[in-house]
Short mmCIF file of C-alpha atoms in Angstrom, two decimals:
data_model
loop_
_atom_site.label_atom_id
_atom_site.label_comp_id
_atom_site.label_asym_id
_atom_site.label_seq_id
_atom_site.Cartn_x
_atom_site.Cartn_y
_atom_site.Cartn_z
CA UNK V 1349 16.13 36.06 -43.56
CA UNK V 1350 12.35 36.37 -43.91
CA UNK V 1351 10.71 36.71 -40.49
CA UNK V 1352 7.02 36.85 -39.63
CA UNK V 1353 6.19 38.20 -36.19
CA UNK V 1354 2.76 37.61 -34.65
CA UNK V 1355 1.71 40.16 -32.05
CA UNK V 1356 -1.49 40.49 -29.99
CA UNK V 1357 -1.25 44.30 -30.09
CA UNK V 1358 0.19 46.97 -32.35
CA UNK V 1359 3.71 47.88 -31.11
CA UNK V 1360 3.52 51.43 -32.44
CA UNK V 1361 4.17 53.67 -30.64
CA UNK V 1362 6.58 51.73 -28.36
CA UNK V 1363 5.31 53.38 -25.17
CA UNK V 1364 4.94 50.45 -22.75
CA UNK V 1365 6.58 47.12 -21.96
CA UNK V 1366 5.28 44.69 -24.57
CA UNK V 1367 5.35 47.17 -27.50
CA UNK V 1368 8.90 48.23 -26.59
CA UNK V 1369 10.12 44.62 -26.66
CA UNK V 1370 8.45 43.85 -30.00
CA UNK V 1371 9.43 47.18 -31.55
CA UNK V 1372 13.10 46.85 -30.61
CA UNK V 1373 13.15 43.26 -31.87
CA UNK V 1374 11.95 44.53 -35.26
CA UNK V 1375 14.38 47.46 -35.22
CA UNK V 1376 17.38 45.30 -34.35
CA UNK V 1377 16.59 42.63 -36.95
CA UNK V 1378 16.02 45.26 -39.66
CA UNK V 1379 19.52 46.62 -39.02
CA UNK V 1380 20.87 43.14 -39.77
CA UNK V 1381 19.07 42.99 -43.10
CA UNK V 1382 16.10 40.82 -42.13
CA UNK V 1383 12.87 41.17 -44.09
CA UNK V 1384 10.19 41.66 -41.45
CA UNK V 1385 6.46 41.00 -41.79
CA UNK V 1386 4.29 41.89 -38.79
CA UNK V 1387 0.80 40.48 -38.26
CA UNK V 1388 -0.99 42.23 -35.41
CA UNK V 1389 -4.23 41.76 -33.59
CA UNK V 1390 -5.37 45.33 -33.10
CA UNK V 1391 -7.24 44.49 -29.92
CA UNK V 1392 -9.98 46.65 -28.45
CA UNK V 1393 -8.20 47.11 -25.10
CA UNK V 1394 -5.11 48.65 -26.70
CA UNK V 1395 -6.53 49.85 -30.01
CA UNK V 1396 -4.24 51.94 -32.23
CA UNK V 1397 -5.35 54.07 -35.18
CA UNK V 1398 -2.81 52.94 -37.78
CA UNK V 1399 -3.30 56.15 -39.75
CA UNK V 1400 -1.65 57.98 -36.84
CA UNK V 1401 1.56 55.95 -37.00
CA UNK V 1402 4.54 57.99 -38.18
CA UNK V 1403 7.63 55.91 -37.57
CA UNK V 1404 10.58 55.04 -39.84
CA UNK V 1405 10.57 51.45 -38.53
CA UNK V 1406 6.92 51.08 -39.50
CA UNK V 1407 7.75 52.19 -43.03
CA UNK V 1408 10.33 49.41 -43.44
CA UNK V 1409 8.12 46.43 -42.62
CA UNK V 1410 5.29 44.55 -44.28
CA UNK V 1411 2.37 45.26 -41.98
CA UNK V 1412 -0.89 43.36 -41.62
CA UNK V 1413 -3.52 43.61 -38.91
CA UNK V 1414 -6.92 42.41 -37.83
CA UNK V 1415 -9.11 44.37 -35.42
CA UNK V 1416 -10.50 42.16 -32.67
CA UNK V 1417 -12.75 42.71 -29.67
CA UNK V 1418 -11.22 41.21 -26.52
CA UNK V 1419 -13.41 42.90 -23.91
CA UNK V 1420 -14.53 40.63 -21.09
CA UNK V 1421 -18.06 39.34 -21.59
CA UNK V 1422 -19.66 38.15 -18.35
CA UNK V 1423 -21.74 35.46 -20.05
CA UNK V 1424 -18.77 34.20 -22.07
CA UNK V 1425 -16.61 34.16 -18.95
CA UNK V 1426 -19.27 32.15 -17.12
CA UNK V 1427 -19.83 29.60 -19.87
CA UNK V 1428 -16.05 29.25 -20.29
CA UNK V 1429 -15.93 27.70 -16.82
CA UNK V 1430 -17.58 24.62 -18.29
CA UNK V 1431 -15.13 24.34 -21.20
CA UNK V 1432 -11.51 23.23 -21.20
CA UNK V 1433 -10.15 26.49 -22.61
CA UNK V 1434 -8.40 29.44 -20.96
CA UNK V 1435 -10.70 32.45 -21.21
CA UNK V 1436 -7.69 34.79 -20.97
CA UNK V 1437 -6.35 33.31 -24.21
CA UNK V 1438 -9.48 32.34 -26.14
CA UNK V 1439 -10.67 35.97 -26.30
CA UNK V 1440 -7.80 36.64 -28.72
CA UNK V 1441 -8.89 34.02 -31.24
CA UNK V 1442 -11.10 34.95 -34.19
CA UNK V 1443 -11.82 32.72 -37.18
CA UNK V 1444 -11.73 35.70 -39.53
CA UNK V 1445 -8.30 36.71 -38.20
CA UNK V 1446 -7.17 33.13 -38.74
CA UNK V 1447 -8.35 33.34 -42.37
CA UNK V 1448 -6.41 36.58 -42.95
CA UNK V 1449 -3.28 34.96 -41.52
CA UNK V 1450 -3.87 31.83 -43.58
CA UNK V 1451 -4.02 33.89 -46.79
CA UNK V 1452 -0.81 35.68 -45.81
CA UNK V 1453 0.97 32.37 -45.28
CA UNK V 1454 -0.27 31.03 -48.61
CA UNK V 1455 1.04 34.09 -50.46
CA UNK V 1456 4.44 34.36 -48.77
CA UNK V 1457 7.14 32.00 -47.57
CA UNK V 1458 8.96 32.68 -44.31
CA UNK V 1459 12.10 31.29 -42.72
CA UNK V 1460 10.98 32.11 -39.18
CA UNK V 1461 7.56 32.66 -37.61
CA UNK V 1462 7.90 34.16 -34.15
CA UNK V 1463 4.96 34.22 -31.73
CA UNK V 1464 5.26 37.24 -29.45
CA UNK V 1465 3.58 36.03 -26.29
CA UNK V 1466 0.90 33.56 -25.27
CA UNK V 1467 -2.11 35.35 -26.74
CA UNK V 1468 -1.19 34.65 -30.38
CA UNK V 1469 -0.58 30.92 -29.82
CA UNK V 1470 -4.22 30.10 -30.78
CA UNK V 1471 -3.04 30.76 -34.35
CA UNK V 1472 -0.30 28.13 -34.14
CA UNK V 1473 -2.34 25.44 -35.88
CA UNK V 1474 -2.91 27.50 -39.03
CA UNK V 1475 0.78 28.43 -39.15
CA UNK V 1476 1.79 24.78 -38.86
CA UNK V 1477 -0.69 23.85 -41.60
CA UNK V 1478 0.40 26.54 -44.06
CA UNK V 1479 4.10 27.14 -43.45
CA UNK V 1480 7.34 25.19 -43.31
CA UNK V 1481 9.02 27.98 -41.33
CA UNK V 1482 10.83 27.35 -38.06
CA UNK V 1483 8.59 28.33 -35.15
CA UNK V 1484 9.78 30.47 -32.25
CA UNK V 1485 7.81 31.32 -29.12
CA UNK V 1486 8.89 34.36 -27.11
CA UNK V 1487 7.61 34.18 -23.54
CA UNK V 1488 7.16 37.79 -22.43
CA UNK V 1489 6.02 36.58 -19.04
CA UNK V 1490 4.73 33.38 -17.46
CA UNK V 1491 1.06 34.33 -17.68
CA UNK V 1492 -0.28 31.87 -15.11
CA UNK V 1493 2.31 33.13 -12.63
CA UNK V 1494 0.85 36.65 -12.74
CA UNK V 1495 -2.64 35.42 -11.87
CA UNK V 1496 -1.39 32.94 -9.28
CA UNK V 1497 0.42 35.70 -7.42
CA UNK V 1498 -2.60 38.00 -7.64
CA UNK V 1499 -4.75 35.21 -6.19
CA UNK V 1500 -2.40 34.77 -3.25
CA UNK V 1501 -2.82 38.45 -2.34
CA UNK V 1502 -6.60 38.57 -2.90
CA UNK V 1503 -8.59 38.70 0.35
CA UNK V 1504 -12.12 38.46 -1.09
CA UNK V 1505 -12.70 34.70 -1.22
CA UNK V 1506 -14.95 34.46 -4.33
CA UNK V 1507 -12.54 36.63 -6.34
CA UNK V 1508 -9.53 34.69 -5.08
CA UNK V 1509 -11.20 31.42 -6.08
CA UNK V 1510 -11.84 32.70 -9.59
CA UNK V 1511 -8.26 34.02 -9.93
CA UNK V 1512 -6.96 30.62 -8.86
CA UNK V 1513 -9.19 29.01 -11.48
CA UNK V 1514 -7.88 31.35 -14.22
CA UNK V 1515 -4.31 30.61 -13.14
CA UNK V 1516 -4.81 26.84 -13.32
CA UNK V 1517 -6.35 27.11 -16.79
CA UNK V 1518 -3.50 29.31 -18.01
CA UNK V 1519 -0.87 26.98 -16.57
CA UNK V 1520 -2.43 23.96 -18.27
CA UNK V 1521 -2.54 25.81 -21.60
CA UNK V 1522 1.04 27.09 -21.34
CA UNK V 1523 2.35 23.63 -20.46
CA UNK V 1524 0.38 22.09 -23.32
CA UNK V 1525 1.79 24.49 -25.92
CA UNK V 1526 5.40 24.98 -24.85
CA UNK V 1527 6.87 22.01 -26.74
CA UNK V 1528 5.13 22.69 -30.06
CA UNK V 1529 7.88 25.07 -31.21
CA UNK V 1530 11.40 24.67 -32.54
CA UNK V 1531 12.75 27.35 -30.17
CA UNK V 1532 11.61 29.20 -27.07
CA UNK V 1533 12.93 32.57 -25.89
CA UNK V 1534 12.53 33.40 -22.19
CA UNK V 1535 12.90 37.01 -21.12
CA UNK V 1536 14.85 36.24 -17.93
CA UNK V 1537 16.71 33.43 -16.19
CA UNK V 1538 14.01 33.00 -13.51
CA UNK V 1539 11.43 32.57 -16.28
CA UNK V 1540 13.74 30.09 -17.99
CA UNK V 1541 13.84 28.01 -14.81
CA UNK V 1542 10.04 28.13 -14.51
CA UNK V 1543 9.67 26.98 -18.13
CA UNK V 1544 11.97 24.03 -17.44
CA UNK V 1545 9.88 23.11 -14.40
CA UNK V 1546 6.79 23.32 -16.61
CA UNK V 1547 8.29 20.60 -18.78
CA UNK V 1548 9.90 22.61 -21.58
CA UNK V 1549 12.02 20.27 -23.70
CA UNK V 1550 12.38 22.67 -26.64
CA UNK V 1551 15.59 24.63 -27.27
CA UNK V 1552 15.49 27.43 -24.72
CA UNK V 1553 17.49 30.68 -24.68
CA UNK V 1554 17.20 33.88 -22.66
CA UNK V 1555 16.69 37.20 -24.42
CA UNK V 1556 16.25 40.09 -21.97
CA UNK V 1557 14.61 43.40 -22.83
CA UNK V 1558 16.72 45.22 -25.44
CA UNK V 1559 16.86 48.99 -25.82
CA UNK V 1560 18.31 51.32 -28.42
CA UNK V 1561 20.49 53.18 -25.94
CA UNK V 1562 21.09 56.04 -28.37
CA UNK V 1563 17.50 57.07 -27.65
CA UNK V 1564 18.16 57.36 -23.91
CA UNK V 1565 20.07 60.63 -23.69
CA UNK V 1566 20.81 61.87 -20.18
CA UNK V 1567 20.73 65.58 -19.31
CA UNK V 1568 21.27 65.96 -15.56
CA UNK V 1569 20.80 69.74 -15.81
CA UNK V 1570 17.09 69.06 -16.35
CA UNK V 1571 16.73 66.66 -13.39
CA UNK V 1572 14.77 68.05 -10.46
CA UNK V 1573 15.82 67.03 -6.95
CA UNK V 1574 14.42 65.92 -4.54
CA UNK V 1575 11.81 64.09 -6.61
CA UNK V 1576 10.37 60.59 -6.66
CA UNK V 1577 8.47 59.16 -9.60
CA UNK V 1578 6.52 56.12 -10.72
CA UNK V 1579 5.82 55.34 -14.37
CA UNK V 1580 3.59 52.47 -15.47
CA UNK V 1581 0.36 51.60 -17.28
CA UNK V 1582 -2.50 51.45 -14.79
CA UNK V 1583 -4.55 49.00 -16.85
CA UNK V 1584 -2.09 46.30 -15.75
CA UNK V 1585 -3.35 45.08 -12.41
CA UNK V 1586 0.03 44.49 -10.69
CA UNK V 1587 0.99 48.15 -11.35
CA UNK V 1588 -2.28 49.39 -9.85
CA UNK V 1589 -2.02 47.07 -6.86
CA UNK V 1590 1.59 48.02 -6.09
CA UNK V 1591 1.00 51.76 -6.37
CA UNK V 1592 -2.06 51.55 -4.10
CA UNK V 1593 0.06 49.79 -1.49
CA UNK V 1594 2.82 52.41 -1.71
CA UNK V 1595 0.41 55.35 -1.46
CA UNK V 1596 -1.54 53.83 1.45
CA UNK V 1597 1.27 52.31 3.49
CA UNK V 1598 4.42 54.27 2.70
CA UNK V 1599 3.82 57.67 1.12
CA UNK V 1600 2.18 59.39 4.15
CA UNK V 1601 5.41 58.92 6.17
CA UNK V 1602 7.68 59.76 3.22
CA UNK V 1603 5.82 63.00 2.59
CA UNK V 1604 6.73 64.24 6.07
CA UNK V 1605 10.46 63.93 5.35
CA UNK V 1606 10.62 67.20 3.45
CA UNK V 1607 8.20 69.90 2.38
CA UNK V 1608 10.12 70.15 -0.89
CA UNK V 1609 9.85 66.45 -1.77
CA UNK V 1610 7.52 65.73 -4.69
CA UNK V 1611 6.20 62.37 -5.92
CA UNK V 1612 5.15 62.26 -9.58
CA UNK V 1613 2.92 59.48 -10.93
CA UNK V 1614 2.53 58.96 -14.67
CA UNK V 1615 1.24 56.28 -17.00
CA UNK V 1616 -1.49 55.33 -19.41
CA UNK V 1617 -5.05 54.64 -18.24
CA UNK V 1618 -4.56 56.47 -14.96
CA UNK V 1619 -7.62 55.74 -12.85
CA UNK V 1620 -9.67 58.34 -11.03
CA UNK V 1621 -8.82 56.96 -7.60
CA UNK V 1622 -5.21 58.12 -7.96
CA UNK V 1623 -6.28 61.67 -8.71
CA UNK V 1624 -8.36 61.57 -5.54
CA UNK V 1625 -5.43 61.03 -3.16
CA UNK V 1626 -5.32 64.05 -0.87
CA UNK V 1627 -1.68 65.11 -0.85
CA UNK V 1628 -0.06 68.45 -1.59
CA UNK V 1629 3.22 66.83 -2.66
CA UNK V 1630 1.69 64.14 -4.90
CA UNK V 1631 1.41 65.07 -8.57
CA UNK V 1632 -0.61 62.72 -10.77
CA UNK V 1633 0.18 63.45 -14.42
CA UNK V 1634 -1.54 60.58 -16.21
CA UNK V 1635 -0.15 59.65 -19.63
CA UNK V 1636 2.97 61.61 -20.62
CA UNK V 1637 3.89 62.49 -24.18
CA UNK V 1638 7.59 61.60 -23.86
CA UNK V 1639 8.47 58.94 -21.28
CA UNK V 1640 12.23 59.43 -21.68
CA UNK V 1641 11.93 63.17 -21.07
CA UNK V 1642 9.74 62.51 -18.03
CA UNK V 1643 12.23 60.01 -16.58
CA UNK V 1644 15.12 62.40 -17.22
CA UNK V 1645 13.38 65.21 -15.34
CA UNK V 1646 12.97 63.23 -12.10
CA UNK V 1647 15.55 61.81 -9.66
CA UNK V 1648 14.51 58.57 -7.92
CA UNK V 1649 12.33 55.87 -9.48
CA UNK V 1650 9.88 53.95 -7.30
CA UNK V 1651 8.69 50.49 -8.45
CA UNK V 1652 6.57 48.87 -5.69
CA UNK V 1653 5.32 45.75 -7.52
CA UNK V 1654 3.88 43.01 -5.33
CA UNK V 1655 3.00 40.57 -8.14
CA UNK V 1656 3.82 39.98 -11.79
CA UNK V 1657 6.15 38.00 -14.02
CA UNK V 1658 8.64 38.59 -16.83
CA UNK V 1659 10.95 41.60 -16.81
CA UNK V 1660 9.91 45.14 -15.99
CA UNK V 1661 10.76 47.20 -19.06
CA UNK V 1662 10.33 50.49 -17.21
CA UNK V 1663 13.11 49.49 -14.79
CA UNK V 1664 15.43 48.82 -17.74
CA UNK V 1665 14.49 52.23 -19.17
CA UNK V 1666 15.16 53.84 -15.79
CA UNK V 1667 18.57 52.17 -15.65
CA UNK V 1668 19.31 53.38 -19.18
CA UNK V 1669 18.45 56.91 -18.02
CA UNK V 1670 20.92 56.61 -15.11
CA UNK V 1671 18.23 56.62 -12.43
CA UNK V 1672 18.50 55.38 -8.88
CA UNK V 1673 15.69 52.83 -8.67
CA UNK V 1674 14.08 51.65 -5.44
CA UNK V 1675 12.09 48.52 -6.22
CA UNK V 1676 10.66 45.43 -4.61
CA UNK V 1677 12.33 42.06 -5.11
CA UNK V 1678 9.36 41.12 -7.28
CA UNK V 1679 9.82 44.14 -9.52
CA UNK V 1680 13.55 43.49 -10.01
CA UNK V 1681 13.09 39.76 -10.63
CA UNK V 1682 15.05 38.56 -13.64
CA UNK V 1683 17.13 41.73 -14.01
CA UNK V 1684 20.90 41.36 -13.70
CA UNK V 1685 21.26 43.88 -10.88
CA UNK V 1686 22.64 43.92 -7.35
CA UNK V 1687 21.22 45.66 -4.31
CA UNK V 1688 23.38 48.62 -3.30
CA UNK V 1689 25.33 48.64 -6.58
CA UNK V 1690 22.90 49.53 -9.39
CA UNK V 1691 19.52 49.31 -7.62
CA UNK V 1692 18.03 49.45 -4.12
CA UNK V 1693 15.71 46.62 -3.09
CA UNK V 1694 12.91 47.40 -0.63
CA UNK V 1695 10.12 44.98 0.29
CA UNK V 1696 8.64 46.62 3.38
CA UNK V 1697 7.42 50.13 4.20
CA UNK V 1698 10.35 50.52 6.59
CA UNK V 1699 12.88 49.62 3.87
CA UNK V 1700 11.32 52.04 1.37
CA UNK V 1701 11.39 54.79 3.99
CA UNK V 1702 15.01 54.08 4.89
CA UNK V 1703 16.30 54.05 1.31
CA UNK V 1704 14.33 57.09 0.20
CA UNK V 1705 15.67 58.99 3.24
CA UNK V 1706 19.20 57.86 2.38
CA UNK V 1707 18.87 59.03 -1.22
CA UNK V 1708 17.54 62.50 -0.43
CA UNK V 1709 20.07 63.10 2.36
CA UNK V 1710 23.04 61.60 0.46
CA UNK V 1711 22.71 62.82 -3.15
CA UNK V 1712 26.04 61.28 -4.14
CA UNK V 1713 24.67 57.83 -3.28
CA UNK V 1714 21.73 57.95 -5.67
CA UNK V 1715 23.93 59.43 -8.40
CA UNK V 1716 26.46 56.60 -8.00
CA UNK V 1717 23.75 53.94 -8.18
CA UNK V 1718 22.30 55.62 -11.26
CA UNK V 1719 25.66 55.66 -13.02
CA UNK V 1720 26.17 51.96 -12.26
CA UNK V 1721 22.65 51.24 -13.52
CA UNK V 1722 23.45 52.82 -16.89
CA UNK V 1723 26.54 50.61 -17.18
CA UNK V 1724 24.39 47.54 -16.44
CA UNK V 1725 21.92 48.57 -19.15
CA UNK V 1726 24.76 48.99 -21.65
CA UNK V 1727 26.20 45.58 -20.79
CA UNK V 1728 23.03 43.47 -20.84
CA UNK V 1729 20.31 45.35 -22.75
CA UNK V 1730 21.89 46.84 -25.87
CA UNK V 1731 19.73 46.33 -28.95
CA UNK V 1732 22.39 45.43 -31.54
CA UNK V 1733 24.09 42.69 -29.52
CA UNK V 1734 20.75 41.07 -28.70
CA UNK V 1735 19.59 41.25 -32.33
CA UNK V 1736 22.81 39.66 -33.59
CA UNK V 1737 22.47 36.77 -31.15
CA UNK V 1738 18.84 36.28 -32.17
CA UNK V 1739 19.76 36.28 -35.85
CA UNK V 1740 22.48 33.68 -35.21
CA UNK V 1741 19.88 31.41 -33.60
CA UNK V 1742 17.54 31.93 -36.56
CA UNK V 1743 20.31 30.88 -38.96
CA UNK V 1744 21.01 27.79 -36.89
CA UNK V 1745 17.32 26.83 -36.92
CA UNK V 1746 16.96 27.33 -40.67
CA UNK V 1747 20.11 25.26 -41.33
CA UNK V 1748 18.50 22.23 -39.67
CA UNK V 1749 16.30 20.38 -42.13
CA UNK V 1750 12.99 19.22 -40.70
#
């Protein structure tokens, strides 16, 4: 099976949500004997020096990339208002990148071309023109939903109006494109339902985040208690918004529970404002070298998302590392988990306070939830089972003559 994946960022190293999903897709398919070609937009926001990549998975694929500038330009954003395009998406299109992809498609035949997310869909026309491959669209998240939810929470009227405008443009684009593929993969059942409401008539299956669980080795002797932690990239606005809310509304009361309690914050692109929080028990670490080691060393995971879409990869990683996770309903959306069994759901400051208090005063409770969480990860998020199911769908698609 010859598979071409199109990605709007380089998934090496797999150190955040989108790269982890793409990386593990490649890894799982390689194990099944697929021949993988990866075409990446090495975008300026998440630029990777390819010379620094040392990864056995990278060595096994045919790799192509095009460096592209996707920084927001105020003039372009303004003039885009008078067009019919989504500025969020159009920034990822470059005619020279299209030409590189066109040449690749002319030189090689593929059975499957899989579009990893909305931001590579602008290259759909050239793929259709140059390839007879079956086309798959993986929806990592409903993009318009993220901006719509951010707009709802925005208090500054001009900014809220612009966010609503971006959301409407994104929704129109997503609805326009969704039925141009042979197959769509949603990342969760809630997203599947939203896609159906958006008018999706294409074959639609759910593929949750998959992890190579052999990588997630648990060593409880290295876990410090009582500790709370949050891990997430701070260049993603919902992460920043949620953490601000937790630190402003919840953490001051939590900190008074125990002089020994520590709250560790880690993640890429940590902004200065988080280092400025005046708290003796708050440790802001910024980007960590080994996320799995960091997760293993802490006890209770805090995920206070107030907006977003898709599936939170860091929660799945926390479950794989046998962590007790306290998260908002929004953060846990789409994950096959149950409050009180393998996760704790808190949507208000009072609920966060109550569950954190319960965990630090009843250590057996958070350990039990963590153990159940690991079992959930093994049941629903194991890389090999997900890859086999994906490969079966590929074979079914290829068997149908266009």
